[in-house]
Amino acid sequence: LNAENFRSCFESYEGEDMALCDSRMADAIDAFNRANPRLQPKSGNLCELSFEGFCHIMAKDTFDKNLSAQQAAILKEMKTVCISEAAMKLVATKAMVNHQDITGERKHTRCYTKLMEPLSGFVICVNALC
């Protein structure tokens, strides 16, 4: 896992903010790997997390004292976002609804959906008169 894998979890960032977020995540992952040599990936790339390193981040509330406060905060934010996304997907799966239905996200509102409320009121009135 590297910073790009976590990008989808941080959808509020765009453009330069996303590039800055990526570099901060990569820096935090690198510092975490340097502080925990036994959790380093076998590939030797310190900007990536091994499975064991990812599990360690998800399980711990505090991190090594070798990390700066900003790096520890970024790792905690990554943990929080991952856990909340996983919980949201689990709730959506168990409730048999789309993820967007729970979060209230709507990509495109169609014209006919905006007219449904007034149109249904009109149909009720016409039905009452008949």
N, CA, C and O atoms as a DFTB+ gen file, in Angstrom:
520 C
 N C O
     1  1       0.847      -1.179       0.000
     2  2       0.000       0.000       0.000
     3  2       0.887       1.234       0.000
     4  3       1.892       1.301       0.708
     5  1       0.495       2.201      -0.804
     6  2       1.221       3.470      -0.805
     7  2       0.213       4.616      -0.735
     8  3      -0.991       4.383      -0.623
     9  1       0.703       5.844      -0.800
    10  2      -0.164       7.014      -0.632
    11  2      -1.261       7.065      -1.691
    12  3      -2.373       7.509      -1.405
    13  1      -0.966       6.619      -2.901
    14  2      -1.974       6.658      -3.970
    15  2      -3.138       5.721      -3.684
    16  3      -4.264       5.983      -4.109
    17  1      -2.877       4.628      -2.966
    18  2      -3.953       3.699      -2.622
    19  2      -4.951       4.311      -1.653
    20  3      -6.114       3.909      -1.625
    21  1      -4.512       5.271      -0.864
    22  2      -5.393       5.924       0.098
    23  2      -6.099       7.138      -0.499
    24  3      -6.934       7.750       0.167
    25  1      -5.782       7.495      -1.730
    26  2      -6.317       8.708      -2.354
    27  2      -7.840       8.709      -2.413
    28  3      -8.463       9.746      -2.191
    29  1      -8.442       7.571      -2.705
    30  2      -9.906       7.524      -2.817
    31  2     -10.596       7.807      -1.487
    32  3     -11.760       8.207      -1.466
    33  1      -9.893       7.604      -0.390
    34  2     -10.480       7.869       0.927
    35  2     -10.529       9.357       1.238
    36  3     -11.327       9.792       2.068
    37  1      -9.688      10.133       0.583
    38  2      -9.617      11.564       0.833
    39  2     -10.201      12.312      -0.366
    40  3      -9.479      13.012      -1.076
    41  1     -11.500      12.163      -0.587
    42  2     -12.145      12.736      -1.768
    43  2     -12.337      14.243      -1.678
    44  3     -12.599      14.893      -2.690
    45  1     -12.210      14.804      -0.486
    46  2     -12.446      16.243      -0.341
    47  2     -11.297      17.073      -0.905
    48  3     -11.462      18.265      -1.162
    49  1     -10.130      16.447      -1.102
    50  2      -8.983      17.169      -1.639
    51  2      -9.010      17.144      -3.157
    52  3      -9.462      16.172      -3.763
    53  1      -8.526      18.216      -3.766
    54  2      -8.446      18.288      -5.219
    55  2      -7.163      18.987      -5.623
    56  3      -6.647      19.823      -4.882
    57  1      -6.643      18.647      -6.799
    58  2      -5.506      19.340      -7.396
    59  2      -4.277      19.380      -6.522
    60  3      -3.752      18.342      -6.118
    61  1      -3.813      20.600      -6.227
    62  2      -2.599      20.784      -5.444
    63  2      -2.770      20.254      -4.016
    64  3      -1.823      19.742      -3.420
    65  1      -3.976      20.380      -3.480
    66  2      -4.229      19.844      -2.139
    67  2      -4.019      18.333      -2.113
    68  3      -3.482      17.793      -1.147
    69  1      -4.447      17.650      -3.182
    70  2      -4.273      16.202      -3.254
    71  2      -2.795      15.850      -3.372
    72  3      -2.341      14.890      -2.750
    73  1      -2.039      16.610      -4.158
    74  2      -0.602      16.357      -4.289
    75  2       0.105      16.574      -2.956
    76  3       0.999      15.808      -2.596
    77  1      -0.288      17.610      -2.227
    78  2       0.291      17.870      -0.911
    79  2      -0.079      16.761       0.061
    80  3       0.757      16.319       0.849
    81  1      -1.313      16.316       0.009
    82  2      -1.777      15.224       0.873
    83  2      -1.007      13.940       0.551
    84  3      -0.595      13.216       1.457
    85  1      -0.812      13.659      -0.756
    86  2      -0.043      12.478      -1.153
    87  2       1.380      12.527      -0.612
    88  3       1.894      11.530      -0.103
    89  1       2.015      13.693      -0.726
    90  2       3.407      13.796      -0.260
    91  2       3.480      13.673       1.260
    92  3       4.428      13.088       1.784
    93  1       2.502      14.209       1.970
    94  2       2.493      14.078       3.429
    95  2       2.257      12.631       3.854
    96  3       2.884      12.149       4.797
    97  1       1.342      11.931       3.152
    98  2       1.109      10.523       3.470
    99  2       2.353       9.695       3.178
   100  3       2.725       8.827       3.969
   101  1       3.000       9.962       2.037
   102  2       4.222       9.229       1.694
   103  2       5.310       9.486       2.733
   104  3       6.033       8.565       3.114
   105  1       5.431      10.724       3.190
   106  2       6.416      11.064       4.209
   107  2       6.108      10.346       5.524
   108  3       7.016       9.840       6.184
   109  1       4.832      10.301       5.903
   110  2       4.440       9.626       7.146
   111  2       4.679       8.120       7.053
   112  3       5.131       7.504       8.019
   113  1       4.382       7.529       5.905
   114  2       4.615       6.092       5.710
   115  2       6.112       5.789       5.759
   116  3       6.536       4.807       6.370
   117  1       6.910       6.646       5.107
   118  2       8.363       6.482       5.120
   119  2       8.900       6.554       6.551
   120  3       9.708       5.717       6.954
   121  1       8.456       7.546       7.314
   122  2       8.908       7.696       8.702
   123  2       8.470       6.507       9.554
   124  3       9.226       6.039      10.405
   125  1       7.250       6.017       9.326
   126  2       6.754       4.846      10.056
   127  2       7.630       3.623       9.774
   128  3       7.988       2.881      10.689
   129  1       7.969       3.425       8.496
   130  2       8.809       2.280       8.128
   131  2      10.219       2.394       8.710
   132  3      10.806       1.393       9.120
   133  1      10.756       3.605       8.744
   134  2      12.093       3.798       9.322
   135  2      12.077       3.539      10.840
   136  3      13.051       3.034      11.399
   137  1      10.971       3.887      11.490
   138  2      10.853       3.686      12.932
   139  2      10.561       2.232      13.291
   140  3      10.816       1.803      14.417
   141  1      10.026       1.476      12.333
   142  2       9.654       0.075      12.578
   143  2      10.291      -0.825      11.522
   144  3       9.609      -1.246      10.588
   145  1      11.570      -1.126      11.649
   146  2      12.252      -1.913      10.615
   147  2      11.660      -3.303      10.400
   148  3      11.730      -3.825       9.287
   149  1      11.085      -3.911      11.422
   150  2      10.520      -5.252      11.260
   151  2       9.217      -5.239      10.464
   152  3       8.774      -6.285       9.989
   153  1       8.602      -4.070      10.313
   154  2       7.350      -3.956       9.560
   155  2       7.551      -3.416       8.150
   156  3       6.579      -3.183       7.433
   157  1       8.800      -3.217       7.747
   158  2       9.086      -2.679       6.416
   159  2       8.686      -3.683       5.335
   160  3       8.757      -4.893       5.549
   161  1       8.267      -3.174       4.172
   162  2       7.923      -4.093       3.080
   163  2       9.159      -4.824       2.567
   164  3      10.274      -4.306       2.629
   165  1       8.947      -6.010       2.070
   166  2      10.058      -6.814       1.563
   167  2      10.655      -6.228       0.295
   168  3      11.795      -6.532      -0.056
   169  1       9.891      -5.389      -0.394
   170  2      10.405      -4.765      -1.619
   171  2      11.490      -3.742      -1.315
   172  3      12.268      -3.378      -2.197
   173  1      11.545      -3.281      -0.081
   174  2      12.547      -2.294       0.303
   175  2      12.119      -0.861       0.054
   176  3      12.842       0.064       0.426
   177  1      10.969      -0.649      -0.563
   178  2      10.452       0.698      -0.812
   179  2       9.803       1.203       0.477
   180  3       8.755       0.708       0.892
   181  1      10.431       2.182       1.096
   182  2       9.937       2.674       2.383
   183  2       8.709       3.567       2.250
   184  3       8.107       3.932       3.260
   185  1       8.333       3.919       1.050
   186  2       7.127       4.733       0.838
   187  2       5.890       3.859       0.682
   188  3       4.815       4.358       0.348
   189  1       6.033       2.562       0.920
   190  2       4.912       1.635       0.859
   191  2       4.735       0.959       2.213
   192  3       5.690       0.805       2.975
   193  1       3.518       0.566       2.496
   194  2       3.224      -0.170       3.733
   195  2       3.138      -1.653       3.431
   196  3       2.551      -2.055       2.427
   197  1       3.715      -2.456       4.287
   198  2       3.502      -3.897       4.196
   199  2       2.146      -4.202       4.838
   200  3       1.553      -3.347       5.495
   201  1       1.674      -5.415       4.640
   202  2       0.411      -5.809       5.254
   203  2       0.523      -5.731       6.775
   204  3      -0.399      -5.284       7.457
   205  1       1.672      -6.175       7.296
   206  2       1.895      -6.135       8.738
   207  2       1.921      -4.695       9.250
   208  3       1.398      -4.398      10.324
   209  1       2.535      -3.805       8.468
   210  2       2.574      -2.391       8.844
   211  2       1.190      -1.769       8.847
   212  3       0.851      -0.997       9.744
   213  1       0.388      -2.106       7.841
   214  2      -0.984      -1.600       7.773
   215  2      -1.790      -2.099       8.979
   216  3      -2.519      -1.327       9.601
   217  1      -1.659      -3.380       9.304
   218  2      -2.371      -3.941      10.460
   219  2      -1.915      -3.275      11.753
   220  3      -2.722      -3.032      12.649
   221  1      -0.625      -2.982      11.846
   222  2      -0.086      -2.310      13.031
   223  2      -0.708      -0.916      13.186
   224  3      -1.077      -0.516      14.290
   225  1      -0.818      -0.192      12.086
   226  2      -1.426       1.153      12.125
   227  2      -2.893       1.056      12.525
   228  3      -3.375       1.868      13.314
   229  1      -3.609       0.062      11.983
   230  2      -5.031      -0.078      12.287
   231  2      -5.264      -0.501      13.743
   232  3      -6.303      -0.182      14.321
   233  1      -4.312      -1.209      14.328
   234  2      -4.504      -1.732      15.677
   235  2      -4.041      -0.782      16.780
   236  3      -4.539      -0.864      17.903
   237  1      -3.118       0.099      16.491
   238  2      -2.533       0.953      17.534
   239  2      -3.217       2.317      17.584
   240  3      -3.670       2.848      16.571
   241  1      -3.274       2.860      18.793
   242  2      -3.801       4.212      18.968
   243  2      -2.686       5.245      19.013
   244  3      -2.886       6.402      18.641
   245  1      -1.518       4.826      19.467
   246  2      -0.367       5.726      19.509
   247  2       0.758       5.107      18.689
   248  3       0.824       3.892      18.507
   249  1       1.636       5.970      18.201
   250  2       2.722       5.509      17.350
   251  2       4.054       5.793      18.018
   252  3       4.119       6.463      19.049
   253  1       5.111       5.277      17.417
   254  2       6.445       5.422      17.985
   255  2       6.802       6.879      18.231
   256  3       6.302       7.793      17.574
   257  1       7.677       7.055      19.193
   258  2       8.111       8.411      19.523
   259  2       9.058       8.962      18.476
   260  3       9.391      10.147      18.510
   261  1       9.503       8.122      17.540
   262  2      10.401       8.572      16.477
   263  2       9.667       9.354      15.394
   264  3      10.307       9.933      14.516
   265  1       8.344       9.381      15.439
   266  2       7.550      10.114      14.451
   267  2       7.253      11.511      14.974
   268  3       7.098      11.722      16.177
   269  1       7.177      12.455      14.052
   270  2       6.787      13.808      14.452
   271  2       5.293      13.826      14.740
   272  3       4.577      12.886      14.394
   273  1       4.831      14.877      15.365
   274  2       3.397      14.994      15.690
   275  2       2.558      15.023      14.415
   276  3       1.468      14.451      14.376
   277  1       3.061      15.689      13.371
   278  2       2.321      15.768      12.105
   279  2       2.245      14.390      11.444
   280  3       1.193      14.015      10.928
   281  1       3.339      13.637      11.453
   282  2       3.337      12.306      10.852
   283  2       2.402      11.370      11.610
   284  3       1.669      10.596      10.994
   285  1       2.420      11.432      12.922
   286  2       1.511      10.604      13.726
   287  2       0.059      10.997      13.465
   288  3      -0.815      10.133      13.401
   289  1      -0.201      12.300      13.315
   290  2      -1.568      12.763      13.042
   291  2      -2.041      12.272      11.676
   292  3      -3.207      11.910      11.518
   293  1      -1.150      12.258      10.692
   294  2      -1.526      11.778       9.357
   295  2      -1.832      10.283       9.404
   296  3      -2.803       9.831       8.797
   297  1      -1.017       9.517      10.115
   298  2      -1.289       8.085      10.240
   299  2      -2.604       7.828      10.972
   300  3      -3.343       6.912      10.612
   301  1      -2.900       8.624      11.990
   302  2      -4.186       8.486      12.697
   303  2      -5.352       8.837      11.787
   304  3      -6.393       8.181      11.817
   305  1      -5.172       9.880      10.974
   306  2      -6.236      10.254      10.034
   307  2      -6.449       9.159       8.993
   308  3      -7.585       8.847       8.637
   309  1      -5.351       8.575       8.504
   310  2      -5.473       7.463       7.560
   311  2      -6.235       6.307       8.201
   312  3      -7.090       5.690       7.564
   313  1      -5.925       6.019       9.450
   314  2      -6.608       4.949      10.176
   315  2      -8.090       5.264      10.320
   316  3      -8.937       4.411      10.055
   317  1      -8.403       6.484      10.738
   318  2      -9.799       6.884      10.941
   319  2     -10.598       6.800       9.651
   320  3     -11.725       6.306       9.639
   321  1     -10.010       7.285       8.567
   322  2     -10.704       7.272       7.278
   323  2     -10.919       5.843       6.804
   324  3     -12.001       5.514       6.318
   325  1      -9.910       4.990       6.935
   326  2     -10.048       3.596       6.511
   327  2     -11.133       2.875       7.307
   328  3     -11.944       2.142       6.741
   329  1     -11.143       3.087       8.610
   330  2     -12.139       2.423       9.451
   331  2     -13.541       2.934       9.140
   332  3     -14.482       2.144       9.062
   333  1     -13.691       4.239       8.961
   334  2     -15.030       4.778       8.675
   335  2     -15.520       4.345       7.301
   336  3     -16.708       4.068       7.131
   337  1     -14.619       4.281       6.310
   338  2     -15.023       3.806       4.983
   339  2     -15.430       2.336       5.033
   340  3     -16.425       1.942       4.425
   341  1     -14.661       1.528       5.756
   342  2     -14.995       0.112       5.876
   343  2     -16.330      -0.072       6.591
   344  3     -17.142      -0.905       6.188
   345  1     -16.554       0.697       7.643
   346  2     -17.819       0.601       8.376
   347  2     -18.991       1.035       7.495
   348  3     -20.054       0.414       7.514
   349  1     -18.788       2.103       6.725
   350  2     -19.856       2.585       5.849
   351  2     -20.199       1.542       4.784
   352  3     -21.373       1.332       4.478
   353  1     -19.195       0.900       4.230
   354  2     -19.442      -0.130       3.216
   355  2     -20.125      -1.349       3.828
   356  3     -20.985      -1.963       3.197
   357  1     -19.745      -1.699       5.057
   358  2     -20.382      -2.830       5.730
   359  2     -21.848      -2.537       6.024
   360  3     -22.705      -3.396       5.815
   361  1     -22.140      -1.346       6.499
   362  2     -23.529      -0.953       6.770
   363  2     -24.338      -0.954       5.476
   364  3     -25.469      -1.440       5.447
   365  1     -23.759      -0.410       4.409
   366  2     -24.464      -0.379       3.126
   367  2     -24.736      -1.784       2.614
   368  3     -25.811      -2.051       2.076
   369  1     -23.777      -2.680       2.775
   370  2     -23.960      -4.060       2.322
   371  2     -25.037      -4.757       3.138
   372  3     -25.918      -5.408       2.576
   373  1     -24.972      -4.627       4.453
   374  2     -25.950      -5.299       5.314
   375  2     -27.350      -4.711       5.165
   376  3     -28.340      -5.430       5.302
   377  1     -27.442      -3.417       4.886
   378  2     -28.743      -2.776       4.705
   379  2     -29.251      -2.913       3.271
   380  3     -30.377      -2.524       2.960
   381  1     -28.408      -3.469       2.404
   382  2     -28.729      -3.662       0.990
   383  2     -29.106      -2.356       0.300
   384  3     -30.104      -2.280      -0.416
   385  1     -28.291      -1.333       0.530
   386  2     -28.466      -0.039      -0.131
   387  2     -27.131       0.388      -0.731
   388  3     -26.087      -0.184      -0.420
   389  1     -27.178       1.380      -1.576
   390  2     -25.955       1.930      -2.157
   391  2     -25.241       2.805      -1.136
   392  3     -25.862       3.374      -0.238
   393  1     -23.944       2.900      -1.289
   394  2     -23.114       3.744      -0.415
   395  2     -23.591       5.196      -0.492
   396  3     -23.601       5.891       0.524
   397  1     -23.981       5.661      -1.669
   398  2     -24.432       7.037      -1.851
   399  2     -25.747       7.302      -1.136
   400  3     -26.014       8.437      -0.741
   401  1     -26.571       6.281      -0.962
   402  2     -27.833       6.470      -0.249
   403  2     -27.602       6.786       1.224
   404  3     -28.369       7.537       1.827
   405  1     -26.558       6.221       1.799
   406  2     -26.260       6.457       3.207
   407  2     -25.593       7.816       3.401
   408  3     -25.930       8.550       4.330
   409  1     -24.662       8.145       2.537
   410  2     -23.904       9.390       2.695
   411  2     -24.658      10.604       2.181
   412  3     -24.296      11.737       2.498
   413  1     -25.687      10.386       1.402
   414  2     -26.451      11.512       0.873
   415  2     -25.830      12.134      -0.367
   416  3     -26.259      13.201      -0.808
   417  1     -24.822      11.477      -0.935
   418  2     -24.176      12.003      -2.136
   419  2     -25.071      11.765      -3.338
   420  3     -25.651      10.691      -3.496
   421  1     -25.172      12.749      -4.157
   422  2     -25.908      12.619      -5.403
   423  2     -25.069      13.228      -6.505
   424  3     -24.712      14.405      -6.447
   425  1     -24.756      12.436      -7.499
   426  2     -23.911      12.943      -8.581
   427  2     -24.707      13.815      -9.533
   428  3     -24.312      14.942      -9.830
   429  1     -25.810      13.300     -10.004
   430  2     -26.629      14.054     -10.952
   431  2     -28.083      13.981     -10.507
   432  3     -28.625      12.900     -10.276
   433  1     -28.694      15.131     -10.394
   434  2     -30.132      15.131     -10.125
   435  2     -30.834      15.373     -11.452
   436  3     -30.591      16.371     -12.130
   437  1     -31.665      14.488     -11.792
   438  2     -32.375      14.577     -13.068
   439  2     -33.508      15.584     -12.956
   440  3     -33.997      15.867     -11.863
   441  1     -33.908      16.107     -14.069
   442  2     -34.969      17.105     -14.108
   443  2     -36.276      16.530     -13.570
   444  3     -36.998      17.202     -12.833
   445  1     -36.582      15.277     -13.942
   446  2     -37.849      14.705     -13.516
   447  2     -37.887      14.444     -12.011
   448  3     -38.969      14.431     -11.424
   449  1     -36.755      14.240     -11.384
   450  2     -36.783      14.035      -9.931
   451  2     -37.087      15.336      -9.201
   452  3     -37.649      15.311      -8.106
   453  1     -36.726      16.468      -9.788
   454  2     -37.047      17.758      -9.180
   455  2     -38.540      18.065      -9.301
   456  3     -39.093      18.816      -8.499
   457  1     -39.173      17.489     -10.290
   458  2     -40.598      17.749     -10.528
   459  2     -41.525      16.746      -9.835
   460  3     -42.746      16.901      -9.884
   461  1     -40.966      15.735      -9.198
   462  2     -41.802      14.684      -8.618
   463  2     -42.739      15.198      -7.525
   464  3     -43.911      14.821      -7.504
   465  1     -42.261      16.032      -6.634
   466  2     -43.109      16.504      -5.540
   467  2     -44.274      17.349      -6.038
   468  3     -45.414      17.074      -5.663
   469  1     -44.038      18.376      -6.873
   470  2     -45.197      19.141      -7.359
   471  2     -46.123      18.312      -8.248
   472  3     -47.342      18.481      -8.228
   473  1     -45.522      17.417      -9.026
   474  2     -46.336      16.591      -9.915
   475  2     -47.192      15.615      -9.114
   476  3     -48.354      15.400      -9.459
   477  1     -46.657      15.028      -8.070
   478  2     -47.458      14.109      -7.266
   479  2     -48.576      14.865      -6.530
   480  3     -49.671      14.330      -6.355
   481  1     -48.309      16.084      -6.107
   482  2     -49.359      16.897      -5.493
   483  2     -50.471      17.189      -6.492
   484  3     -51.652      17.146      -6.145
   485  1     -50.098      17.482      -7.719
   486  2     -51.099      17.741      -8.757
   487  2     -51.918      16.489      -9.020
   488  3     -53.138      16.586      -9.152
   489  1     -51.311      15.341      -9.099
   490  2     -52.019      14.082      -9.371
   491  2     -52.977      13.778      -8.222
   492  3     -54.081      13.290      -8.464
   493  1     -52.582      14.056      -6.975
   494  2     -53.478      13.833      -5.836
   495  2     -54.685      14.733      -5.922
   496  3     -55.804      14.296      -5.650
   497  1     -54.480      15.982      -6.294
   498  2     -55.613      16.917      -6.439
   499  2     -56.567      16.476      -7.541
   500  3     -57.784      16.503      -7.356
   501  1     -56.028      16.073      -8.678
   502  2     -56.859      15.621      -9.792
   503  2     -57.614      14.355      -9.384
   504  3     -58.786      14.201      -9.726
   505  1     -56.972      13.471      -8.675
   506  2     -57.611      12.246      -8.209
   507  2     -58.744      12.550      -7.242
   508  3     -59.782      11.889      -7.272
   509  1     -58.552      13.546      -6.385
   510  2     -59.586      13.930      -5.424
   511  2     -60.801      14.524      -6.128
   512  3     -61.931      14.345      -5.672
   513  1     -60.578      15.229      -7.238
   514  2     -61.704      15.847      -7.973
   515  2     -62.484      14.819      -8.758
   516  3     -63.678      15.004      -8.997
   517  1     -61.848      13.752      -9.161
   518  2     -62.539      12.740      -9.970
   519  2     -63.273      11.814      -9.105
   520  3     -63.920      10.890      -9.598
